[in-house]
Short mmCIF file of C-alpha atoms in Angstrom, two decimals:
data_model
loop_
_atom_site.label_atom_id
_atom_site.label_comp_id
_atom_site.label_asym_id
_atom_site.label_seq_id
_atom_site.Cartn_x
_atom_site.Cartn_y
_atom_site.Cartn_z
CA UNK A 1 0.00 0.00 0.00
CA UNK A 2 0.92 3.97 -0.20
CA UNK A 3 2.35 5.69 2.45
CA UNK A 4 0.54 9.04 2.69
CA UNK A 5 3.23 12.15 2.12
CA UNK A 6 5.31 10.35 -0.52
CA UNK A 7 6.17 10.60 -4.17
CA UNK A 8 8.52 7.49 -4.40
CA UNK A 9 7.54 4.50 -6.28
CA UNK A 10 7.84 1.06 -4.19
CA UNK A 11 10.53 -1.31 -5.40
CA UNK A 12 7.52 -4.40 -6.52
CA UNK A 13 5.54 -1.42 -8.64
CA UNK A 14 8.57 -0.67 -10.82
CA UNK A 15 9.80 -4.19 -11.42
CA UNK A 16 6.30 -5.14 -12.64
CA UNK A 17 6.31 -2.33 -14.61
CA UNK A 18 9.83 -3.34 -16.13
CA UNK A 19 8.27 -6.72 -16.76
CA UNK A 20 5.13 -5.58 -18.88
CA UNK A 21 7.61 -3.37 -20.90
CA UNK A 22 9.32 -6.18 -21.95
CA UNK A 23 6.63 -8.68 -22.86
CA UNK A 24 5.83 -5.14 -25.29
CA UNK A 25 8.53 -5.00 -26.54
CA UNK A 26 8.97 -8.81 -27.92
CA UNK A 27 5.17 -8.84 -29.00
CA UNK A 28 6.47 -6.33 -30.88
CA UNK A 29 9.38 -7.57 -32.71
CA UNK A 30 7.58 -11.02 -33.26
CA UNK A 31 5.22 -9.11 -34.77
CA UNK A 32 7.25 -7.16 -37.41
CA UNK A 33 9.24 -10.31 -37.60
CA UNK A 34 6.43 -12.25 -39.30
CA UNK A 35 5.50 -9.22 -41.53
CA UNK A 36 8.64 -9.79 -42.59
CA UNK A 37 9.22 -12.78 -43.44
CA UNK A 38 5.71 -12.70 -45.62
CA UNK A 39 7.02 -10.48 -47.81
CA UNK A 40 10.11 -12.39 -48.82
CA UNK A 41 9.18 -15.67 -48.59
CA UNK A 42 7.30 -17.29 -51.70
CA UNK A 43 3.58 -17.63 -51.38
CA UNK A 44 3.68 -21.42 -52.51
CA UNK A 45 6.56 -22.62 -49.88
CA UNK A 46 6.89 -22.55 -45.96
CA UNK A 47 9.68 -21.15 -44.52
CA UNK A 48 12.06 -23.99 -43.33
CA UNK A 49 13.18 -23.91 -39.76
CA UNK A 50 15.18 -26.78 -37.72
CA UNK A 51 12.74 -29.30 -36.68
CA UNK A 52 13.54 -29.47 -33.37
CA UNK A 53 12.40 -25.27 -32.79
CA UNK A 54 10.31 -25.27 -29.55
CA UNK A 55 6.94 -23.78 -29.69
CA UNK A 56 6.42 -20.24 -28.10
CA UNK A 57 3.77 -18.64 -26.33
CA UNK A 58 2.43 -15.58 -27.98
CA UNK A 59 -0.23 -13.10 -27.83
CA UNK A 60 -2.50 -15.77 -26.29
CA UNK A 61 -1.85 -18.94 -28.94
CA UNK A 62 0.41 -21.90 -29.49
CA UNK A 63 2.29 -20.44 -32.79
CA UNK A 64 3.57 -23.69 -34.77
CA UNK A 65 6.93 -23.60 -36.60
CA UNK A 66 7.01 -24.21 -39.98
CA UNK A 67 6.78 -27.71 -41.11
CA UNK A 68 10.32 -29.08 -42.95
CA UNK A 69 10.10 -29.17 -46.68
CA UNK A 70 8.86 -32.63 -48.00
CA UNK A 71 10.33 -35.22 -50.54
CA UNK A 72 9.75 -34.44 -54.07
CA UNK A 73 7.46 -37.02 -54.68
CA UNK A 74 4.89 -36.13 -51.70
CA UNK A 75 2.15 -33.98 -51.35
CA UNK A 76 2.26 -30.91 -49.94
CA UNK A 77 0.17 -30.40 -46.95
CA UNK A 78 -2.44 -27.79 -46.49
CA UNK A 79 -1.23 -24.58 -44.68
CA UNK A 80 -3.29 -21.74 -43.87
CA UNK A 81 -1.77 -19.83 -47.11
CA UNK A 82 -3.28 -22.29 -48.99
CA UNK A 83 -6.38 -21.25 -51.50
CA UNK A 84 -9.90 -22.07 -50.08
CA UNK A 85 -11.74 -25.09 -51.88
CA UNK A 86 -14.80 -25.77 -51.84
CA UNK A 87 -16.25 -28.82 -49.56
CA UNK A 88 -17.06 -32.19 -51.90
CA UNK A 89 -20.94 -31.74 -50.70
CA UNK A 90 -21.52 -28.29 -51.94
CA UNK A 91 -22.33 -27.99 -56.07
CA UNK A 92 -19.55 -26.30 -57.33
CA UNK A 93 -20.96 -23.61 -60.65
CA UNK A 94 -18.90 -24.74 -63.36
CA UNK A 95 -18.32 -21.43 -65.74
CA UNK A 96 -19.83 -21.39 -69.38
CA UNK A 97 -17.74 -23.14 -71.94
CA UNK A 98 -17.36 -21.94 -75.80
CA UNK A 99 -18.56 -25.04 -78.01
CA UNK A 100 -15.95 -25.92 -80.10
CA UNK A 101 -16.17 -25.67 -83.98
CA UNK A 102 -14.66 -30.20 -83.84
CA UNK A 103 -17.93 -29.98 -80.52
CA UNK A 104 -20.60 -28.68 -82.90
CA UNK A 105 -19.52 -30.95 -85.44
CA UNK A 106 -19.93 -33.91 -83.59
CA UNK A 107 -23.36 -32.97 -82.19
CA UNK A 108 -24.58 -31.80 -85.85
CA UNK A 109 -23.66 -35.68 -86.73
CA UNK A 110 -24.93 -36.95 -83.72
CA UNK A 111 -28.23 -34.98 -84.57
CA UNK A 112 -27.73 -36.61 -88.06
CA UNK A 113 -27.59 -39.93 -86.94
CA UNK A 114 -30.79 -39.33 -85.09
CA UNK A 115 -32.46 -38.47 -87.49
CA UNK A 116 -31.41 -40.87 -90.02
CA UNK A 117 -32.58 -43.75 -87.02
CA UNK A 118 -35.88 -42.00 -87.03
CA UNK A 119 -37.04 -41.91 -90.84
CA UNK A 120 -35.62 -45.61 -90.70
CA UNK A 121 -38.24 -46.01 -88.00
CA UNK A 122 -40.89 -44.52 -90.13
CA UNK A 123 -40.16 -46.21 -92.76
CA UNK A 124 -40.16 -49.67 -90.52
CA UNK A 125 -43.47 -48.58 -89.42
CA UNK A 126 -44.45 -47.77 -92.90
CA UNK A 127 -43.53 -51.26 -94.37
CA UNK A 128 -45.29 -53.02 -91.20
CA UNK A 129 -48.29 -51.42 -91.94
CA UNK A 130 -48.58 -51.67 -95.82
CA UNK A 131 -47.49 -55.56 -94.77
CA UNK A 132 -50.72 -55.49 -92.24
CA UNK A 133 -52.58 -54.32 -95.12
CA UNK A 134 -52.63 -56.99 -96.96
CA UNK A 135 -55.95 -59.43 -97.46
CA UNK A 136 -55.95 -62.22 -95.25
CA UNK A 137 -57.19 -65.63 -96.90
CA UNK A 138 -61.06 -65.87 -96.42
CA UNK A 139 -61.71 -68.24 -93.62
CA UNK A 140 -63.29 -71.57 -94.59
CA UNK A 141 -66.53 -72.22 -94.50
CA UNK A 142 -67.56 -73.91 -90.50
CA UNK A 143 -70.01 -76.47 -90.10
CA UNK A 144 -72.88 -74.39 -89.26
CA UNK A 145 -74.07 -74.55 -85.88
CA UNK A 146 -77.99 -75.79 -85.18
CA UNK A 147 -80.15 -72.96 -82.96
CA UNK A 148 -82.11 -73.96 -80.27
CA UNK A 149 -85.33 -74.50 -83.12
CA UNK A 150 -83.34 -76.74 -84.93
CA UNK A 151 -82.06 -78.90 -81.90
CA UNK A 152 -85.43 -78.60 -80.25
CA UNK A 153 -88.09 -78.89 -82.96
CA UNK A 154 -89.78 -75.82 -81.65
CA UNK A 155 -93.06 -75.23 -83.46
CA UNK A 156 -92.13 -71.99 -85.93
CA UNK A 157 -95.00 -69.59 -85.06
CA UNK A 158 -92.70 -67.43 -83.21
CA UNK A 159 -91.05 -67.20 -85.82
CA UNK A 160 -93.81 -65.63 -88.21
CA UNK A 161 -94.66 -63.61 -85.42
CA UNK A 162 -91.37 -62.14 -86.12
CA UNK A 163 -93.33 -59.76 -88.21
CA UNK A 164 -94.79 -57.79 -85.93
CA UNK A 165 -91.66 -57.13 -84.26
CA UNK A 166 -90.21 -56.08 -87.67
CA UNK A 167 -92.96 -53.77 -88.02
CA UNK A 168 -92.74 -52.11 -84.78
CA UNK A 169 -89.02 -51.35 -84.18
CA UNK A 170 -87.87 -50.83 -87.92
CA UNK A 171 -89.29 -46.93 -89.23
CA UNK A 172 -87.16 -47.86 -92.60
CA UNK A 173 -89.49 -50.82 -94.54
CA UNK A 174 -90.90 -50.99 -97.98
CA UNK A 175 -94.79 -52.24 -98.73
CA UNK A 176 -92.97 -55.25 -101.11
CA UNK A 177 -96.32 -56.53 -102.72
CA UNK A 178 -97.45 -60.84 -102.49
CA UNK A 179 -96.31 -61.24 -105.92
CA UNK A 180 -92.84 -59.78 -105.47
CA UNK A 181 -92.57 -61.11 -102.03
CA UNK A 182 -92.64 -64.79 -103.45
CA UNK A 183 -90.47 -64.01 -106.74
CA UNK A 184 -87.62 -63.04 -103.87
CA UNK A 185 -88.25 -66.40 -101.96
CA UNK A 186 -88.01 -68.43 -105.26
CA UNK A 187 -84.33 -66.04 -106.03
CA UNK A 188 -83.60 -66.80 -102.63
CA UNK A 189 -84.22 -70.51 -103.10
CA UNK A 190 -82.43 -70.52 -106.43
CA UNK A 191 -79.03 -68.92 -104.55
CA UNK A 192 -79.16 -71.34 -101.87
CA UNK A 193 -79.58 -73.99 -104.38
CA UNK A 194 -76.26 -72.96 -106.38
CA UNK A 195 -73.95 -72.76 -102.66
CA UNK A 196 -75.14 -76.10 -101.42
CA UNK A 197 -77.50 -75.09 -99.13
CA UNK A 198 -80.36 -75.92 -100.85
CA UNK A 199 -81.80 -77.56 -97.39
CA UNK A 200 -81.32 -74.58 -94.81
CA UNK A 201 -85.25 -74.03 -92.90
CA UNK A 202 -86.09 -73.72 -89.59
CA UNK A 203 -83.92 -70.07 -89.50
CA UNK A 204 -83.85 -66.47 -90.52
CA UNK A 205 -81.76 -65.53 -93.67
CA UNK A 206 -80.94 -62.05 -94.92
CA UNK A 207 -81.85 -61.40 -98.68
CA UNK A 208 -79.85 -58.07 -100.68
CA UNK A 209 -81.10 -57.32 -104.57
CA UNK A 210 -77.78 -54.97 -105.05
CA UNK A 211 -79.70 -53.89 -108.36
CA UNK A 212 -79.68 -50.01 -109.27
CA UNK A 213 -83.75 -50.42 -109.37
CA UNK A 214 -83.91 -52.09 -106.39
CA UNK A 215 -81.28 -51.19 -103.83
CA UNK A 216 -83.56 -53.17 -100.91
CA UNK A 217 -82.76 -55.83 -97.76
CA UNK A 218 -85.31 -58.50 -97.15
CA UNK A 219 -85.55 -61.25 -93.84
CA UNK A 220 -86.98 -64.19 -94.55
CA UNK A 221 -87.73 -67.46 -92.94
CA UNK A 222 -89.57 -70.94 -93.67
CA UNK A 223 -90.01 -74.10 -91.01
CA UNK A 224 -88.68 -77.09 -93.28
CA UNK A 225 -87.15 -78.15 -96.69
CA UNK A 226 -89.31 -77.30 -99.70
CA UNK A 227 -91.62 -74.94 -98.09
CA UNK A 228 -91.84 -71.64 -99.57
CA UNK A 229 -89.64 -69.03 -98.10
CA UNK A 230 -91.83 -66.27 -96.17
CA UNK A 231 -90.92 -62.35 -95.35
CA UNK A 232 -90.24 -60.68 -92.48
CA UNK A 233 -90.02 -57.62 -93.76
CA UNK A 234 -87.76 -55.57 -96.10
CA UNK A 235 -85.91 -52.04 -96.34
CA UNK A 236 -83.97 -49.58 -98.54
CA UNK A 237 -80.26 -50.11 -98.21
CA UNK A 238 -77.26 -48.67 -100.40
CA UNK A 239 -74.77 -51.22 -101.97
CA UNK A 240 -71.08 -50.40 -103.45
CA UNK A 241 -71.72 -47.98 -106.58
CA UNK A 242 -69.11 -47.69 -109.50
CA UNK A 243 -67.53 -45.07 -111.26
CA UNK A 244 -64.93 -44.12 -108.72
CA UNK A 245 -61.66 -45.33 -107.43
CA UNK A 246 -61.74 -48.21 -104.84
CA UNK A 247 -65.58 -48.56 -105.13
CA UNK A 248 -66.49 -51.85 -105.74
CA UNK A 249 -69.85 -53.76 -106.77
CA UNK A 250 -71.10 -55.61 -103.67
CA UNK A 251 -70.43 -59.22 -104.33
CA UNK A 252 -72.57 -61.83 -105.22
CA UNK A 253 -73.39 -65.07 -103.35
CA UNK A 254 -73.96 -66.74 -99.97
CA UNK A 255 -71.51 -65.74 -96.77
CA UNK A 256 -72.18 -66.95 -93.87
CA UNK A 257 -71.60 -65.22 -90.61
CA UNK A 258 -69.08 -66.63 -87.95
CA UNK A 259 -67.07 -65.35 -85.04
CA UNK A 260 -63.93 -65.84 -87.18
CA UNK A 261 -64.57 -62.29 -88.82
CA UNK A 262 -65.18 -61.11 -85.28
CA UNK A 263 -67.98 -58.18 -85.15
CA UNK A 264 -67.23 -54.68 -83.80
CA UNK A 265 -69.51 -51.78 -82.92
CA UNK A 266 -68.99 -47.98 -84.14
CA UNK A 267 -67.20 -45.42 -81.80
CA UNK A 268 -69.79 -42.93 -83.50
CA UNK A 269 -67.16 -40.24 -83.93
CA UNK A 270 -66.85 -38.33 -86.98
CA UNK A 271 -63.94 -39.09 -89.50
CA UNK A 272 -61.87 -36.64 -91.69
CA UNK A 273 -64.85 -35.98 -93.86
CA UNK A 274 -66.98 -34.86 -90.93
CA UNK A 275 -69.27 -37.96 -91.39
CA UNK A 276 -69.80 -41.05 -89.55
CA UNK A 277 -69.12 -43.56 -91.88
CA UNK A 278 -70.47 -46.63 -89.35
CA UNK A 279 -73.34 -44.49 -87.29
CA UNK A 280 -74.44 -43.74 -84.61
CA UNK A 281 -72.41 -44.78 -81.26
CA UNK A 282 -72.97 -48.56 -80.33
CA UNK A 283 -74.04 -49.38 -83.71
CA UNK A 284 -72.89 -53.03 -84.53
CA UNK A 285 -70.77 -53.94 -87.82
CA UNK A 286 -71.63 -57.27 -89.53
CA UNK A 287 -68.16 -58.60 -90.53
CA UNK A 288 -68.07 -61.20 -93.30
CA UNK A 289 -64.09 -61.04 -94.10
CA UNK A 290 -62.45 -61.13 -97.41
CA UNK A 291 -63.94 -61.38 -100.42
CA UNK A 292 -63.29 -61.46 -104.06
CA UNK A 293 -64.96 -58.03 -105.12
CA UNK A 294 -65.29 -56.98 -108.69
CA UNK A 295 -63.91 -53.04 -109.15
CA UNK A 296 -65.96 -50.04 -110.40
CA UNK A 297 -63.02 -48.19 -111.43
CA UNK A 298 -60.11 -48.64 -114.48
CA UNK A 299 -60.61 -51.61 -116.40
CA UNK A 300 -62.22 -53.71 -113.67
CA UNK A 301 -61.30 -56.98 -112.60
CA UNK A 302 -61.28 -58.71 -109.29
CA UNK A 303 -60.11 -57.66 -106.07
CA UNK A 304 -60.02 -58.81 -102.50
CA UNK A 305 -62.17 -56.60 -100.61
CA UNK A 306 -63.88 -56.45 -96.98
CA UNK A 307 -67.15 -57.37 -96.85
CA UNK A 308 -69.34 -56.00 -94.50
CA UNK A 309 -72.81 -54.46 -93.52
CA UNK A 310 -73.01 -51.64 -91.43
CA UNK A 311 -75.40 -48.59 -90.31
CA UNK A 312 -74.34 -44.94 -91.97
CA UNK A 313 -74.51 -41.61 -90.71
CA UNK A 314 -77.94 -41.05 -89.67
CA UNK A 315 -78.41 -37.23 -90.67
CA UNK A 316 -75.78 -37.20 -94.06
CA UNK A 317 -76.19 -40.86 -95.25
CA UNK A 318 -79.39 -42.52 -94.10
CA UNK A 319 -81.61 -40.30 -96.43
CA UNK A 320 -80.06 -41.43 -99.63
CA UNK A 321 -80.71 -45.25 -98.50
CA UNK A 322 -81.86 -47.04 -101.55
CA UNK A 323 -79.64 -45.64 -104.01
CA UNK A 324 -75.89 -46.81 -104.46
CA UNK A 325 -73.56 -45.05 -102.51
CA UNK A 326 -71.04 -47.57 -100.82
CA UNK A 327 -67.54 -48.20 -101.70
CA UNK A 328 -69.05 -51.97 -101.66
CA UNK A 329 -70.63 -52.93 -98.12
CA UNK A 330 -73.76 -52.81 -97.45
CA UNK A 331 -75.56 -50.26 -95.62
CA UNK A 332 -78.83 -50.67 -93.55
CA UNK A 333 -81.01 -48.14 -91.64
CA UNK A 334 -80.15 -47.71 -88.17
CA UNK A 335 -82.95 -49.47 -86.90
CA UNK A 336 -82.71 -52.53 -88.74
CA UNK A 337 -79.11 -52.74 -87.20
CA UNK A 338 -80.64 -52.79 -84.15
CA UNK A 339 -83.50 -54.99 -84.48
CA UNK A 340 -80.93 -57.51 -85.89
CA UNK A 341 -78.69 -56.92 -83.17
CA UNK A 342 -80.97 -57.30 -80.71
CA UNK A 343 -82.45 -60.61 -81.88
CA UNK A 344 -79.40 -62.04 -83.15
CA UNK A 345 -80.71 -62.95 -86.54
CA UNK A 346 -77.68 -63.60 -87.95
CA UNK A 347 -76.10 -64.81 -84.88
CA UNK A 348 -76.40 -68.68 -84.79
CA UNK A 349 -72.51 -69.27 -84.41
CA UNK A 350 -72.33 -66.48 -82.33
CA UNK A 351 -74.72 -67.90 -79.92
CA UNK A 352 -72.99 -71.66 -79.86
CA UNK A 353 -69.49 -70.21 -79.60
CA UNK A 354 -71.04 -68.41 -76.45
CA UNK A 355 -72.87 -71.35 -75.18
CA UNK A 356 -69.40 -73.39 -75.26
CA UNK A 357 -68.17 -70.72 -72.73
CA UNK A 358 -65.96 -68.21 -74.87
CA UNK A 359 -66.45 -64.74 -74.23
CA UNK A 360 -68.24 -62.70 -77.25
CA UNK A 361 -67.71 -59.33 -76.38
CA UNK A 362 -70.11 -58.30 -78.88
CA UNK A 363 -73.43 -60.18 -77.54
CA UNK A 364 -75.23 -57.70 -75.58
CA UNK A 365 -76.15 -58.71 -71.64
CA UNK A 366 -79.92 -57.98 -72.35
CA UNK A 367 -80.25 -59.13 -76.39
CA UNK A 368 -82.98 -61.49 -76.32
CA UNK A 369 -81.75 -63.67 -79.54
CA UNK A 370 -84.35 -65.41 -81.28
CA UNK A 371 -84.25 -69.18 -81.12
CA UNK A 372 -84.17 -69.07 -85.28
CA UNK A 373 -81.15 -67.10 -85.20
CA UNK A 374 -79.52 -67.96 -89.22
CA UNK A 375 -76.18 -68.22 -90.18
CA UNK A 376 -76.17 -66.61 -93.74
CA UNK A 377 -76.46 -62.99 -95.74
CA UNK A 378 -77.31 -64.00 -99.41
CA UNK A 379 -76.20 -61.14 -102.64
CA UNK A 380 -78.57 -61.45 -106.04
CA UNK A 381 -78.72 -59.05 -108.28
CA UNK A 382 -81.99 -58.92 -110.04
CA UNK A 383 -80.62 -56.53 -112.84
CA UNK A 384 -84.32 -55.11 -112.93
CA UNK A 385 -84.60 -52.54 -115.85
CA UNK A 386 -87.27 -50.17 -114.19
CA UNK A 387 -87.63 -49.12 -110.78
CA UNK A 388 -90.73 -50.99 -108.81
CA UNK A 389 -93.08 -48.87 -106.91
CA UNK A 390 -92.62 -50.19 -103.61
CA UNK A 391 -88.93 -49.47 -103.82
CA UNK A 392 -88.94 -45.80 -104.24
CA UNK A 393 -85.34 -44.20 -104.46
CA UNK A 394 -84.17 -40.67 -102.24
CA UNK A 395 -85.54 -37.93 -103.45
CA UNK A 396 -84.05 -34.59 -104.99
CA UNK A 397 -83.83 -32.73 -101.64
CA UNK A 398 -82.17 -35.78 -100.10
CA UNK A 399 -79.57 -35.98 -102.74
CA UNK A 400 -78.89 -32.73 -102.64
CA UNK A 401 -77.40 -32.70 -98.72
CA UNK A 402 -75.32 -35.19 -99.23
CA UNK A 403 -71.33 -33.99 -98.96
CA UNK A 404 -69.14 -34.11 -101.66
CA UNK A 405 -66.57 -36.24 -99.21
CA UNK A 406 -69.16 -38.72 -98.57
CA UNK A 407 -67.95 -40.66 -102.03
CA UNK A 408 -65.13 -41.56 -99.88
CA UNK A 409 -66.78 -43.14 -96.80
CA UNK A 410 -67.58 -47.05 -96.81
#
C-alpha cells in the first residue's frame, strides 16, 4: 500500500512495470518479424526452420513452426496460405464453356444420326403397316351350328310372329307386294340352291337385290325343306356404286356369318370428312371377311375386298338409302341394325361359340336372340330394268345434302 506524504515508487511497482515493458517489446518484434518474413518468402513454400524449434507462447496462442520441406514425390500439406476449396458436398458452378467448332460438329452428326434412325423407324413402321394391309385368306366355311329351333323342334309360329316385331321397331321398310314377295323367296331358293345349301329351314336368312332399281334388304324365314320361303319384312339399303376409285360392286353369293370375322360396334365419332361412316355410337358392324370383289373403277377386274354391312350416318347418309352409294358394303337403316342386333338374326354361331363358354364381347347382356337365329347374308342381283313402286329411291332434296366427301366413306 501507499504511504501518505510520498512521491517514491515502491521497489515491486517498478519491477512489474519493467516486466510488462518487456513482454511489449517482444510482442512487438515477433510481430514485425512475421511481416517480414511474408514479404520475402514465396507464397507457394513454408519457410524452413530446424525441426527441433520449440513452440512459443504468444499473444495468447500456441504459434507452430514451420513444417520441414517434403520429398519431391509427396504432397504438400495444407497450410493456412493455402487457396480455399470448396467442400465435396456443396455444387460447385462450373463457368460457361465456348462449343468448339470439332464440338458442334460432332453434335450436328450426332443430330444426323438421329435423325437418319428415325425416318428408318418410319419407314419400318411404314412397311409393317402396308405388310398389315394386306388381305388375309377368307376363312373356310364352318359347319354351321344348329339354334335352339333346330335342336329342339320348336313349333315356328314365333317365328312368323317375327313380323310384328319387324314392323314395330324398324321406321325404314318398304310395302314389297305378295307377288314380289314370293319371286324373292323363289331367287332366294335358287341362290341357296347354287352354294349347297339348298336344305337350310327352320332359321332367318338375310336377302340383298344390289340392283340399281332395287337397292332393298329383305328377312326371310320358312319351317322345313321345300316350303316356300316367307318375309319378315324388307328395307332400302345402299350397296357399293361404281364409277370411282376403290368402289367396288357388292359381291354376289352366300356368306355366312361366324365369329372368325369377329364383329365390332362404331365409336360414333366423326372421320376426316366430318361424317360417320359406321353411325351412330354402339351401332354393330356385320363382318363377313375377305372377299373377291369386282372393281368399279379402271378396267375392272377382281379384287379382294372387306365385306361387310353396317349402319351410316344417320343425318348425311341414311336419307339417300336405296340408291348406291357404298364403296361396296352394305348399308342398312339404323334401326334394322338394331333390331338384328338385338335378336341375333344372324347370330347362330355367335350364340354356340357363347354357349361353349368363350367370351363374345359383342353379344349384348340384355339381347334377347331369337331361337331361329340364321347363319347366312345371301347377294342377287336382279338386274331389274325399271324401278318398282314399292322401292322408291331418295328424293331430290335428299340428294342434294349429301357432302361431296361422302364418295369416300364405306
Amino acid at each position: 500500500m501507499q504511504q501518505a506524504g510520498t512521491n517514491k515508487t515502491p521497489f515491486g511497482a517498478r519491477k512489474t512495470g519493467v516486466a510488462a515493458l518487456a513482454v511489449l517489446f517482444l510482442m512487438t518484434a515477433q510481430a514485425s518479424a512475421q511481416q517480414a518474413g511474408r514479404a520475402t518468402a514465396p507464397a507457394s513454400a513454408p519457410a524452413s526452420t530446424p525441426a527441433s524449434a520449440p513452440a512459443r507462447v504468444a499473444q495468447g496462442r500456441v504459434a507452430i513452426p514451420p513444417a520441414p520441406p517434403l520429398p519431391h514425390a509427396a504432397s504438400a500439406p495444407q497450410t493456412v496460405s493455402a487457396p480455399a476449396r470448396a467442400l465435396p458436398a456443396m455444387p460447385v458452378p462450373m463457368p460457361p464453356q465456348a462449343v468448339s467448332d470439332a464440338s458442334a460438329a460432332s453434335r450436328a452428326s450426332e443430330a444426323a444420326e438421329a435423325s437418319a434412325a428415325s425416318a428408318a423407324e418410319a419407314a419400318s413402321a411404314a412397311s409393317a403397316a402396308s405388310e398389315a394391309a394386306v388381305p388375309e385368306a377368307p376363312l373356310p366355311p364352318e359347319p354351321p351350328e344348329p339354334n335352339i329351333a333346330q335342336r329342339t323342334g320348336l313349333a315356328p309360329q314365333g317365328a312368323y310372329a317375327m313380323r310384328q316385331a319387324f314392323a314395330r321397331e324398324v321406321d325404314r321398310r318398304l310395302d314389297v307386294p305378295a307377288a314380289d314377295q314370293q319371286a324373292y323367296g323363289r331367287a332366294l331358293q335358287r341362290a341357296l340352291d347354287e352354294n349347297g345349301h339348298g336344305n337350310l329351314a327352320n332359321e332367318f336368312v338375310v336377302l340383298v337385290d344390289r340392283a340399281e332399281n332395287v337397292q332393298a334388304v329383305f328377312v326371310y324365314f320358312r319351317a322345313k325343306p321345300g316350303d316356300a320361303w316367307s318375309m319378315t319384312g324388307a328395307s332400302p339399303v345402299s350397296t357399293g356404286r361404281p364409277g370411282s376409285y376403290d368402289h367396288f360392286l357388292t359381291p354376289l353369293g352366300v356368306f355366312q356369318h361366324v365369329p372368325g370375322n369377329m364383329d365390332f360396334r362404331a365409336e360414333g365419332t366423326l372421320n376426316e370428312f366430318k361424317i360417320r361412316g359406321y353411325g351412330a355410337r354402339d351401332m354393330r358392324i356385320y363382318d363377313f371377311g375377305w372377299v373377291d370383289g369386282e372393281r368399279g373403277w379402271g378396267k375392272g377386274g377382281v379384287s379382294p375386298m372387306r365385306f361387310q354391312m353396317h349402319a351410316t350416318d344417320p343425318e348425311k347418309l341414311e336419307p339417300v338409302l336405296g340408291m348406291r352409294h357404298s364403296k361396296g358394303c352394305v348399308r342398312i337403316p339404323s334401326t334394322l341394325n338394331a333390331f338384328f342386333d338385338h335378336h341375333g338374326i344372324l347370330d347362330a354361331q355367335y350364340e354356340a361359340r357363347a354357349a361353349e363358354g368363350q367370351s363374345i364381347w359383342v353379344l349384348k347382356p340384355d339381347r334377347q336372340t331369337t331361337p331361329w337365329a340364321g347363319h347366312y347374308l345371301v347377294v342377287i342381283d336382279t338386274a331389274r330394268k325399271t324401278r318398282p313402286a314399292w322401292s322408291p329411291g331418295p328424293g331430290k332434296a335428299a340428294r342434294q345434302q349429301v357432302p361431296a366427301a361422302a364418295i369416300h366413306v364405306d
